[in-house]
Short mmCIF file of C-alpha atoms in Angstrom, two decimals:
data_model
loop_
_atom_site.label_atom_id
_atom_site.label_comp_id
_atom_site.label_asym_id
_atom_site.label_seq_id
_atom_site.Cartn_x
_atom_site.Cartn_y
_atom_site.Cartn_z
CA MET A 1 14.47 54.30 33.70
CA TRP A 2 12.20 52.10 32.06
CA ASN A 3 8.63 51.84 33.74
CA PRO A 4 7.38 48.09 34.41
CA MET A 5 4.15 48.71 32.86
CA GLU A 6 5.75 50.10 29.70
CA VAL A 7 8.05 47.34 29.31
CA ARG A 8 5.40 44.67 29.58
CA SER A 9 3.32 46.70 27.10
CA PHE A 10 6.31 46.74 24.51
CA ALA A 11 6.93 42.63 25.35
CA LYS A 12 3.38 42.05 24.37
CA SER A 13 3.50 44.25 21.26
CA ARG A 14 6.62 42.81 20.20
CA TRP A 15 5.37 39.29 21.00
CA ALA A 16 1.99 39.89 19.24
CA TYR A 17 3.81 41.19 15.88
CA LEU A 18 6.21 38.39 15.59
CA ARG A 19 3.36 35.85 16.65
CA SER A 20 1.30 37.71 13.89
CA GLU A 21 4.36 37.54 11.25
CA GLY A 22 4.99 33.56 12.35
CA TYR A 23 1.62 32.86 11.28
CA ARG A 24 1.95 34.75 8.11
CA TYR A 25 5.13 33.04 6.98
CA PHE A 26 4.09 29.62 8.21
CA ASN A 27 0.71 29.89 5.96
CA ARG A 28 2.75 31.32 3.17
CA ILE A 29 5.06 28.00 3.38
CA CYS A 30 2.08 25.97 3.78
CA GLU A 31 0.45 27.21 0.54
CA LEU A 32 3.57 27.19 -1.24
CA THR A 33 3.76 23.31 -0.35
CA GLU A 34 0.38 22.65 -1.08
CA GLN A 35 0.76 24.36 -4.60
CA PHE A 36 3.95 22.02 -5.20
CA TRP A 37 1.62 18.91 -4.21
CA LEU A 38 -0.80 19.98 -6.91
CA SER A 39 1.64 20.88 -9.74
CA ARG A 40 2.73 18.49 -12.54
CA TRP A 41 6.13 18.61 -11.02
CA TYR A 42 5.27 16.76 -7.86
CA PHE A 43 5.28 13.31 -9.14
CA PRO A 44 8.15 13.29 -11.39
CA VAL A 45 10.29 14.81 -8.57
CA LEU A 46 9.54 12.50 -5.89
CA LEU A 47 9.84 9.49 -8.72
CA VAL A 48 13.28 10.77 -10.07
CA LEU A 49 14.46 11.01 -6.43
CA CYS A 50 13.64 7.48 -5.69
CA ALA A 51 15.19 6.45 -9.04
CA ILE A 52 18.41 8.25 -8.13
CA PHE A 53 19.25 6.49 -4.70
CA LEU A 54 18.29 3.25 -5.99
CA LEU A 55 20.73 3.91 -9.08
CA LEU A 56 23.45 5.08 -6.66
CA ASP A 57 22.50 2.10 -4.44
CA GLN A 58 22.25 4.43 -1.28
CA GLN A 59 18.97 3.02 0.07
CA VAL A 60 19.64 4.05 3.73
CA MET A 61 20.38 7.80 2.88
CA GLY A 62 17.39 7.61 0.31
CA VAL A 63 14.98 6.33 3.27
CA ALA A 64 16.22 9.07 5.48
CA VAL A 65 15.47 11.76 2.66
CA LEU A 66 12.13 10.33 2.10
CA VAL A 67 11.08 10.04 5.67
CA LEU A 68 12.01 14.00 6.04
CA VAL A 69 10.24 14.76 2.78
CA THR A 70 7.11 12.79 4.32
CA THR A 71 7.77 14.80 7.47
CA GLY A 72 7.65 18.20 5.64
CA PHE A 73 4.42 17.44 3.98
CA LEU A 74 2.47 16.18 7.10
CA ALA A 75 3.62 19.37 9.21
CA LEU A 76 3.24 22.00 6.07
CA CYS A 77 0.57 20.87 3.90
CA PRO A 78 -3.24 20.82 4.71
CA ASP A 79 -3.76 17.99 2.53
CA ALA A 80 -2.57 14.63 4.01
CA MET A 81 -2.44 12.79 0.86
CA ALA A 82 0.66 15.12 -0.18
CA ALA A 83 2.39 12.59 2.16
CA LEU A 84 1.10 9.58 1.12
CA CYS A 85 3.43 8.84 -2.14
CA PRO A 86 6.88 9.41 -0.61
CA PHE A 87 5.90 7.35 2.56
CA MET A 88 4.93 4.35 0.64
CA MET A 89 8.05 5.00 -1.64
CA LEU A 90 9.97 4.44 1.49
CA PHE A 91 9.13 0.54 1.28
CA LEU A 92 10.03 0.45 -2.32
CA LEU A 93 13.48 2.27 -1.68
CA ALA A 94 13.93 -0.25 1.30
CA GLY A 95 13.53 -3.33 -0.91
CA PRO A 96 17.15 -4.04 -1.80
CA GLU A 97 17.97 -4.26 1.57
CA TYR A 98 15.21 -6.88 2.25
CA ASP A 99 17.06 -9.66 3.89
CA ASP A 100 18.76 -7.30 6.43
CA LEU A 101 16.25 -4.55 7.35
CA SER A 102 18.70 -3.65 10.50
CA VAL A 103 20.79 -1.39 8.13
CA PHE A 104 17.91 1.28 8.59
CA LEU A 105 18.69 1.50 12.17
CA PRO A 106 20.27 4.69 11.66
CA CYS A 107 17.00 6.11 10.54
CA ALA A 108 15.07 5.33 13.71
CA PRO A 109 15.49 8.70 15.18
CA LEU A 110 13.67 10.37 12.33
CA ALA A 111 10.56 8.42 13.39
CA LEU A 112 10.03 11.22 16.30
CA PRO A 113 9.86 13.98 14.01
CA LEU A 114 7.52 12.07 11.50
CA LEU A 115 5.17 11.15 14.78
CA LEU A 116 5.05 14.93 16.05
CA ALA A 117 4.62 16.19 12.15
CA ALA A 118 1.70 13.66 12.07
CA LEU A 119 0.12 14.94 15.47
CA LEU A 120 0.86 18.66 14.36
CA HIS A 121 -1.39 17.93 11.10
CA LEU A 122 -4.16 16.57 13.13
CA ALA A 123 -3.97 19.56 15.44
CA LEU A 124 -4.04 22.14 12.76
CA TRP A 125 -6.33 20.87 10.42
CA PRO A 126 -8.71 18.33 12.44
CA GLN A 127 -11.37 16.38 10.89
CA THR A 128 -14.44 14.80 12.38
CA LEU A 129 -13.49 10.98 12.83
CA ARG A 130 -15.84 8.92 10.41
CA MET A 131 -16.39 5.30 9.62
CA GLY A 132 -17.97 3.47 6.46
CA ARG A 133 -18.65 0.10 5.50
CA SER A 134 -15.18 -1.14 5.45
CA GLY A 135 -14.69 -0.26 9.04
CA TYR A 136 -16.93 -3.31 10.34
CA GLY A 137 -14.93 -5.67 8.42
CA LEU A 138 -11.63 -3.96 9.76
CA ALA A 139 -12.61 -3.86 13.53
CA LEU A 140 -13.78 -8.04 13.16
CA VAL A 141 -10.05 -8.37 11.53
CA SER A 142 -8.43 -6.37 14.45
CA LEU A 143 -10.21 -8.96 16.88
CA ALA A 144 -9.35 -11.97 14.83
CA THR A 145 -5.32 -10.84 14.93
CA ILE A 146 -5.32 -10.04 18.80
CA PHE A 147 -7.50 -13.41 19.56
CA GLY A 148 -5.54 -15.37 17.01
CA GLY A 149 -3.74 -18.43 19.06
CA SER A 150 -5.39 -18.06 22.07
CA GLY A 151 -4.66 -21.08 24.13
CA VAL A 152 -2.12 -22.19 21.85
CA ILE A 153 0.69 -19.67 21.13
CA SER A 154 3.30 -19.32 23.95
CA GLN A 155 3.67 -15.66 25.61
CA GLN A 156 7.25 -15.42 24.02
CA ASP A 157 5.98 -15.87 20.41
CA TYR A 158 2.87 -13.71 21.05
CA PHE A 159 4.55 -10.68 22.65
CA GLN A 160 7.80 -10.82 20.30
CA PRO A 161 8.22 -7.36 18.49
CA MET A 162 7.59 -9.03 15.00
CA SER A 163 4.49 -10.58 16.17
CA LEU A 164 3.32 -7.39 17.66
CA TYR A 165 4.10 -5.47 14.87
CA TYR A 166 1.88 -8.07 12.27
CA MET A 167 -0.84 -8.34 14.87
CA PHE A 168 -1.69 -4.59 15.10
CA GLY A 169 -0.34 -3.79 11.89
CA LEU A 170 -2.88 -5.86 9.98
CA GLY A 171 -5.75 -5.33 12.41
CA ALA A 172 -6.08 -2.28 14.81
CA GLY A 173 -3.42 -0.11 12.94
CA LEU A 174 -5.33 -0.72 9.88
CA LEU A 175 -8.66 0.18 11.40
CA VAL A 176 -7.05 3.45 12.76
CA LEU A 177 -5.62 4.23 9.58
CA TYR A 178 -8.81 3.70 7.67
CA VAL A 179 -10.76 5.97 10.22
CA LEU A 180 -8.35 8.74 9.88
CA PHE A 181 -8.06 8.66 5.96
CA ARG A 182 -11.47 8.06 5.46
CA SER A 183 -12.19 11.46 7.76
CA HIS A 184 -9.82 13.21 5.84
CA LEU A 185 -11.41 12.46 2.46
CA ALA A 186 -14.53 14.72 3.60
CA ARG A 187 -12.59 17.88 3.25
CA GLU A 188 -13.30 19.84 0.26
CA ARG A 189 -10.71 19.62 -2.30
CA SER A 190 -10.24 21.69 -5.85
CA TYR A 191 -9.14 18.44 -7.59
CA ASN A 192 -10.16 14.97 -8.53
CA VAL A 193 -9.34 13.10 -5.60
CA TYR A 194 -9.68 9.83 -7.57
CA GLU A 195 -7.49 10.53 -10.27
CA ARG A 196 -4.70 12.01 -7.81
CA PHE A 197 -4.94 8.53 -5.56
CA MET A 198 -4.62 6.90 -9.02
CA ALA A 199 -1.59 8.99 -9.85
CA ILE A 200 -0.23 7.89 -6.59
CA CYS A 201 -0.48 4.38 -7.24
CA TYR A 202 0.74 4.96 -10.97
CA THR A 203 3.93 6.85 -9.28
CA MET A 204 4.49 3.77 -7.10
CA GLY A 205 4.43 1.25 -9.95
CA LEU A 206 6.90 3.26 -11.95
CA ALA A 207 9.05 3.28 -8.71
CA ALA A 208 8.76 -0.64 -8.50
CA VAL A 209 10.03 -0.56 -12.35
CA ALA A 210 12.81 1.66 -11.33
CA LEU A 211 13.71 -0.76 -8.42
CA VAL A 212 13.69 -3.86 -10.71
CA LEU A 213 15.87 -2.03 -13.40
CA SER A 214 18.16 -0.88 -10.61
CA GLN A 215 18.98 -4.40 -9.57
CA TYR A 216 19.69 -5.35 -13.55
CA ALA A 217 21.94 -2.40 -13.53
CA HIS A 218 23.82 -3.37 -10.57
CA ASN A 219 24.33 -7.13 -11.83
CA PHE A 220 24.31 -6.37 -15.43
CA GLU A 221 27.60 -8.59 -15.93
CA GLU A 222 25.98 -11.50 -14.27
CA PHE A 223 22.89 -10.80 -16.09
CA LEU A 224 24.72 -11.21 -19.59
CA ALA A 225 26.80 -14.12 -18.27
CA ASN A 226 23.72 -16.27 -17.31
CA GLY A 227 21.59 -15.23 -19.93
CA GLY A 228 18.50 -15.21 -17.66
CA VAL A 229 16.35 -13.71 -15.08
CA LEU A 230 18.19 -12.39 -12.05
CA ASN A 231 17.56 -13.62 -8.63
CA PHE A 232 17.04 -10.90 -6.15
CA ASP A 233 15.55 -10.85 -2.68
CA CYS A 234 12.74 -8.29 -3.27
CA ARG A 235 11.42 -9.77 -6.31
CA ASN A 236 8.15 -11.15 -4.64
CA PHE A 237 7.45 -7.65 -3.17
CA CYS A 238 8.12 -6.11 -6.32
CA ALA A 239 5.63 -8.49 -8.36
CA THR A 240 3.24 -7.36 -5.68
CA VAL A 241 3.36 -3.72 -6.26
CA LEU A 242 3.67 -4.24 -9.90
CA LEU A 243 0.35 -6.46 -10.20
CA THR A 244 -1.69 -4.07 -7.83
CA THR A 245 -0.44 -0.74 -9.98
CA LEU A 246 -0.67 -2.27 -13.22
CA PRO A 247 -4.48 -1.23 -14.09
CA MET A 248 -3.25 2.36 -13.50
CA PRO A 249 -1.71 3.34 -16.69
CA PHE A 250 -4.51 1.66 -18.58
CA TYR A 251 -6.88 4.11 -16.21
CA PHE A 252 -4.83 6.98 -17.60
CA ALA A 253 -5.02 5.62 -21.16
CA ARG A 254 -8.32 7.00 -21.57
CA LYS A 255 -7.00 10.41 -21.55
CA SER A 256 -3.82 9.62 -23.62
CA LYS A 257 -2.72 6.56 -25.42
CA VAL A 258 0.94 6.92 -23.99
CA HIS A 259 0.10 5.48 -21.00
CA ILE A 260 -0.25 2.13 -23.31
CA ALA A 261 3.60 2.25 -23.79
CA VAL A 262 4.05 2.29 -20.01
CA CYS A 263 1.76 -0.77 -19.72
CA VAL A 264 4.54 -2.49 -22.04
CA LEU A 265 7.19 -1.13 -19.26
CA PHE A 266 5.20 -2.63 -16.54
CA GLU A 267 5.05 -5.87 -17.93
CA ALA A 268 8.40 -6.10 -18.96
CA ALA A 269 9.35 -5.23 -15.20
CA LEU A 270 6.75 -8.23 -14.17
CA VAL A 271 8.91 -10.67 -16.30
CA LEU A 272 12.30 -9.17 -15.09
CA THR A 273 11.17 -9.93 -11.31
CA GLY A 274 11.79 -13.57 -11.96
CA SER A 275 8.33 -14.21 -10.05
CA ARG A 276 6.68 -16.94 -11.41
CA SER A 277 3.37 -15.47 -9.81
CA ALA A 278 4.09 -12.11 -11.90
CA VAL A 279 4.29 -14.23 -15.14
CA LEU A 280 1.06 -16.19 -14.54
CA PHE A 281 -0.98 -13.65 -12.88
CA GLY A 282 0.43 -10.59 -14.98
CA ALA A 283 -0.92 -12.12 -18.01
CA ILE A 284 -4.24 -12.97 -16.68
CA LEU A 285 -4.74 -9.35 -15.40
CA THR A 286 -3.36 -8.06 -18.61
CA VAL A 287 -5.86 -9.84 -20.65
CA LEU A 288 -8.43 -7.89 -18.38
CA CYS A 289 -6.87 -4.71 -18.34
CA CYS A 290 -7.15 -4.80 -22.38
CA ILE A 291 -10.99 -5.70 -22.07
CA TYR A 292 -10.98 -2.53 -19.54
CA LEU A 293 -9.33 -0.60 -22.40
CA VAL A 294 -11.89 -1.78 -25.04
CA ARG A 295 -15.04 -1.30 -22.56
CA TYR A 296 -14.22 2.18 -22.07
CA GLY A 297 -13.56 2.92 -25.67
CA VAL A 298 -9.95 3.31 -25.60
CA VAL A 299 -9.15 0.78 -28.28
CA SER A 300 -11.72 -0.57 -30.69
CA LYS A 301 -12.50 -4.09 -30.52
CA ARG A 302 -11.38 -4.94 -34.06
CA ASP A 303 -7.71 -3.34 -33.16
CA MET A 304 -7.86 -5.03 -29.79
CA LEU A 305 -8.51 -8.54 -31.56
CA ILE A 306 -5.81 -7.99 -33.92
CA VAL A 307 -3.12 -7.03 -31.41
CA GLY A 308 -4.52 -10.16 -29.47
CA VAL A 309 -3.93 -12.55 -32.21
CA VAL A 310 -0.30 -11.04 -33.05
CA VAL A 311 0.66 -11.19 -29.43
CA VAL A 312 -0.77 -15.16 -29.34
CA ALA A 313 0.80 -16.08 -32.20
CA ALA A 314 4.39 -14.45 -31.43
CA ALA A 315 3.84 -16.23 -27.75
CA VAL A 316 3.15 -19.75 -29.28
CA PHE A 317 5.77 -19.59 -31.87
CA PHE A 318 8.87 -17.64 -29.93
CA GLY A 319 7.41 -17.08 -26.45
CA ALA A 320 7.42 -20.35 -24.60
CA ASP A 321 10.83 -21.44 -25.50
CA TYR A 322 12.32 -18.11 -24.86
CA LEU A 323 10.55 -17.88 -21.35
CA ALA A 324 11.87 -21.22 -20.37
CA ASN A 325 15.49 -20.22 -21.13
CA PHE A 326 15.16 -16.97 -19.63
CA TYR A 327 13.87 -18.55 -16.29
CA GLY A 328 15.73 -21.55 -16.09
CA SER A 329 15.67 -23.58 -13.36
CA ARG A 330 12.58 -21.19 -11.80
CA LEU A 331 10.19 -23.08 -14.34
CA SER A 332 11.72 -26.56 -14.43
CA GLY A 333 11.74 -30.02 -12.27
CA SER A 334 12.05 -29.35 -8.59
CA GLY A 335 12.89 -25.83 -8.99
CA PHE A 336 9.05 -24.83 -9.60
CA TRP A 337 8.62 -25.08 -5.91
CA HIS A 338 10.59 -22.90 -3.70
CA SER A 339 14.15 -24.66 -2.20
CA GLY A 340 13.59 -27.42 -4.54
CA ASN A 341 11.50 -29.24 -1.69
CA LYS A 342 8.10 -28.06 -2.31
CA THR A 343 7.95 -25.80 0.69
CA ARG A 344 4.96 -23.87 -0.57
CA LEU A 345 2.76 -27.05 -0.76
CA ARG A 346 4.17 -28.08 2.87
CA LEU A 347 3.30 -24.56 4.06
CA TRP A 348 -0.20 -24.84 2.60
CA ALA A 349 -0.66 -28.27 3.99
CA CYS A 350 0.46 -26.68 7.35
CA GLY A 351 -2.01 -24.08 7.33
CA LEU A 352 -4.93 -26.77 6.98
CA ASN A 353 -3.39 -28.93 9.66
CA ASP A 354 -3.06 -26.02 12.05
CA PHE A 355 -6.90 -25.28 11.34
CA LEU A 356 -8.06 -28.53 11.83
CA HIS A 357 -6.29 -29.11 15.16
CA HIS A 358 -6.95 -25.53 16.32
CA PRO A 359 -10.33 -24.68 14.72
CA LEU A 360 -11.79 -21.56 16.54
CA PHE A 361 -8.48 -19.25 16.94
CA GLY A 362 -5.88 -20.96 14.91
CA ILE A 363 -2.16 -20.79 16.19
CA GLY A 364 -1.76 -17.24 15.88
CA LEU A 365 0.16 -14.71 13.49
CA GLY A 366 3.51 -14.74 15.63
CA SER A 367 3.57 -18.51 16.05
CA SER A 368 7.14 -20.40 15.58
CA ALA A 369 5.39 -23.82 15.02
CA ASN A 370 6.29 -23.84 11.56
CA ALA A 371 9.62 -21.84 11.34
CA SER A 372 11.35 -25.05 10.46
CA ILE A 373 9.84 -25.37 7.20
CA PHE A 374 10.26 -21.61 6.15
CA THR A 375 11.30 -18.27 7.93
CA ASP A 376 10.98 -15.10 6.04
CA ALA A 377 13.85 -12.49 6.10
CA SER A 378 15.80 -11.85 9.32
CA GLY A 379 13.25 -11.12 12.05
CA GLY A 380 10.11 -11.86 10.07
CA MET A 381 7.21 -13.99 10.78
CA THR A 382 6.55 -17.46 9.15
CA PHE A 383 3.87 -16.86 6.46
CA TYR A 384 2.06 -19.69 4.80
CA HIS A 385 2.20 -17.94 1.47
CA ASN A 386 -1.31 -18.39 0.73
CA ALA A 387 -4.06 -15.66 1.96
CA VAL A 388 -6.55 -18.67 2.78
CA ALA A 389 -4.03 -20.64 4.51
CA GLN A 390 -2.91 -17.79 6.65
CA VAL A 391 -6.35 -16.83 7.55
CA ILE A 392 -7.58 -20.37 8.87
CA GLY A 393 -4.01 -21.47 9.91
CA SER A 394 -3.34 -18.32 12.15
CA MET A 395 -6.77 -17.12 13.04
CA GLY A 396 -9.41 -20.22 12.77
CA LEU A 397 -13.00 -19.64 12.29
CA LEU A 398 -12.66 -16.11 13.87
CA GLY A 399 -10.26 -15.24 11.11
CA ILE A 400 -12.88 -16.72 8.28
CA VAL A 401 -15.55 -14.81 9.63
CA ALA A 402 -13.58 -11.50 9.99
CA TYR A 403 -11.75 -11.76 6.45
CA GLY A 404 -15.21 -13.13 4.99
CA ARG A 405 -16.97 -9.78 5.90
CA LEU A 406 -14.32 -7.93 4.83
CA VAL A 407 -13.81 -9.12 1.29
CA ALA A 408 -17.64 -9.16 1.13
CA ASP A 409 -18.23 -5.72 1.98
CA ARG A 410 -15.48 -4.89 -0.63
CA VAL A 411 -17.01 -6.82 -3.21
CA THR A 412 -20.38 -5.03 -2.55
CA LEU A 413 -18.83 -1.81 -2.71
CA LEU A 414 -17.08 -2.51 -6.17
CA ARG A 415 -20.46 -3.91 -7.63
CA ARG A 416 -22.58 -0.84 -6.51
CA GLU A 417 -21.34 1.39 -9.37
CA ARG A 418 -19.53 0.61 -12.40
CA THR A 419 -17.13 3.58 -13.13
CA PRO A 420 -13.69 3.66 -14.99
CA PHE A 421 -12.22 4.51 -11.33
CA THR A 422 -14.10 1.59 -9.40
CA SER A 423 -13.43 -0.76 -12.57
CA ALA A 424 -9.84 -0.06 -12.26
CA MET A 425 -9.97 -0.37 -8.24
CA THR A 426 -11.45 -4.13 -8.96
CA LEU A 427 -8.56 -4.95 -11.33
CA SER A 428 -6.34 -3.78 -8.79
CA TYR A 429 -7.74 -5.61 -5.63
CA LEU A 430 -7.92 -8.82 -8.32
CA GLY A 431 -4.11 -8.39 -8.73
CA MET A 432 -3.80 -8.00 -4.94
CA LEU A 433 -5.71 -11.26 -4.41
CA MET A 434 -4.10 -13.37 -7.09
CA VAL A 435 -0.47 -12.57 -6.04
CA SER A 436 -1.63 -13.33 -1.99
CA MET A 437 -2.64 -16.76 -3.26
CA THR A 438 1.21 -17.47 -3.81
CA ASN A 439 2.93 -14.73 -1.59
CA PRO A 440 2.16 -12.80 1.51
CA GLY A 441 0.77 -10.27 -0.56
CA VAL A 442 -2.05 -8.53 1.48
CA PHE A 443 -0.75 -9.81 4.51
CA CYS A 444 2.48 -7.34 4.26
CA PRO A 445 1.02 -4.44 6.49
CA PHE A 446 2.98 -1.71 4.79
CA PRO A 447 2.45 -0.79 1.80
CA ASN A 448 0.18 -3.47 0.54
CA ALA A 449 -2.34 -3.97 3.14
CA VAL A 450 -2.63 -0.17 3.72
CA MET A 451 -2.88 0.85 0.39
CA MET A 452 -6.03 -1.64 -0.09
CA VAL A 453 -7.47 -0.26 3.10
CA MET A 454 -6.88 3.56 1.34
CA ALA A 455 -8.03 2.34 -1.96
CA PHE A 456 -11.34 1.05 -0.52
CA ALA A 457 -11.89 4.13 1.48
CA MET A 458 -11.60 6.08 -1.89
CA VAL A 459 -14.17 3.36 -3.47
CA GLU A 460 -16.59 4.27 -0.62
CA GLU A 461 -16.15 8.21 -1.23
CA ALA A 462 -16.83 7.53 -5.08
CA THR A 463 -19.81 5.07 -4.88
CA GLY A 464 -21.60 7.42 -2.31
CA ASP A 465 -21.23 5.11 0.70
CA VAL A 466 -22.43 6.89 3.91
CA ALA A 467 -19.23 7.61 6.42
CA LEU A 468 -20.98 8.39 10.10
CA PRO A 469 -19.23 10.32 12.60
CA LEU A 470 -17.54 8.02 15.07
CA VAL A 471 -19.50 10.05 17.87
CA GLN A 472 -22.84 9.48 16.08
CA LEU A 473 -22.26 5.56 15.61
CA LEU A 474 -21.22 5.25 19.26
CA ALA A 475 -24.34 7.29 20.26
CA ILE A 476 -26.25 4.91 18.05
CA ARG A 477 -24.74 1.75 19.68
CA ARG A 478 -25.91 3.14 23.03
CA TYR A 479 -29.49 3.93 22.14
CA THR A 480 -29.76 0.60 20.40
CA ALA A 481 -28.42 -1.03 23.65
CA ALA A 482 -30.69 1.21 26.01
CA ARG A 483 -33.84 -0.32 24.19
CA LYS A 484 -33.11 -3.63 24.41
CA HIS A 485 -32.28 -3.44 28.18
CA ASN A 486 -35.59 -1.93 28.52
#
């Protein structure tokens, strides 16, 4: 007969052994996961994986796989930055289905393990919550998105799912992500975190190139028949990603001039998007990126001058006519403005008109007042297609104050210290601001706004901006309030 005490003792010892072995194997898996994240294979594997699903036209399966990859990195890698690249690639992979995102509903159940993995990561590798300079502007933006449209917008419009998505995705959601990411940057690393972040952006740009090329591969006969640029739905989204990541190959050209050839690939993809904004702003940004190369000694002034003269001469004699023929109606006549009826101009005018009639809080991000002029993809909100019009029209004076503070703080950070990293981030932010003058740009929560928030968290860290623990900040506020009360 078994003695009850012996049974309990045996069970405890076996449980202790199994638990010890479980921890050992889990730690080993975490070590291997982190080794892969820091290896030279990490970015090529993710890029090839994304490109394969794009070429096979299997976006739903690809999104499901990338969600699982992101979940795995969150659950098994102490460094949360490992999950950033596959997570951002999700949105690029979903690009071809931009007009009907309902096809991804089968992937919805995967959101639960992704959320659980994120909570597990926070529990296993906790960090002291911190906030730096960018947090104050994001806090004001959160208020502006919540109170935007007060007294004007209907309850139905205010509480519709897409309205709530943009309201919290552009406001409180970004603030929470900023605090988590800024806090995570405080952990010690064995690698250059700034270069790793730039490599993530670089890979996103290459994934956008793959997305553009896959559209031409799937419609190659139409491309040959028309002899001009293809008109695909996610062209403006691709252009936004390409413009904001264009400075990255120039940044890495400091180490190897091979990356300059990749710059040409980015430029070609920008032209192939068919986005007029891509052509105009891409040309401006490329000139500034070439100045970047000269400033940091990658290319001499003499060599850059020779290349510039050759490119300008080729553009004058051949480029203008070829580009006009290649873009066809998108650069001529009524086709210059969307839908042939100058929709963008009408939307910009609506933004000004909405501000003049509702100057304090605007009409709200979820308002359907201008839906008759332009509605985005199925289920999307009505954009003014201009960042300034979006701020004043949707959030009024409160939005002007909030975004004014956010942009001012970002500019201050970028001017604080001129390094190759901060200069490249300046060009990236400029690309985002330029494209936001004609397209949703920074008003697209994922991945655009999120990438900008993370980029400036990195800039804060790079420039030595102090990020105080939230507990300390709250204590300072309470102490200040108490002194004023006394």
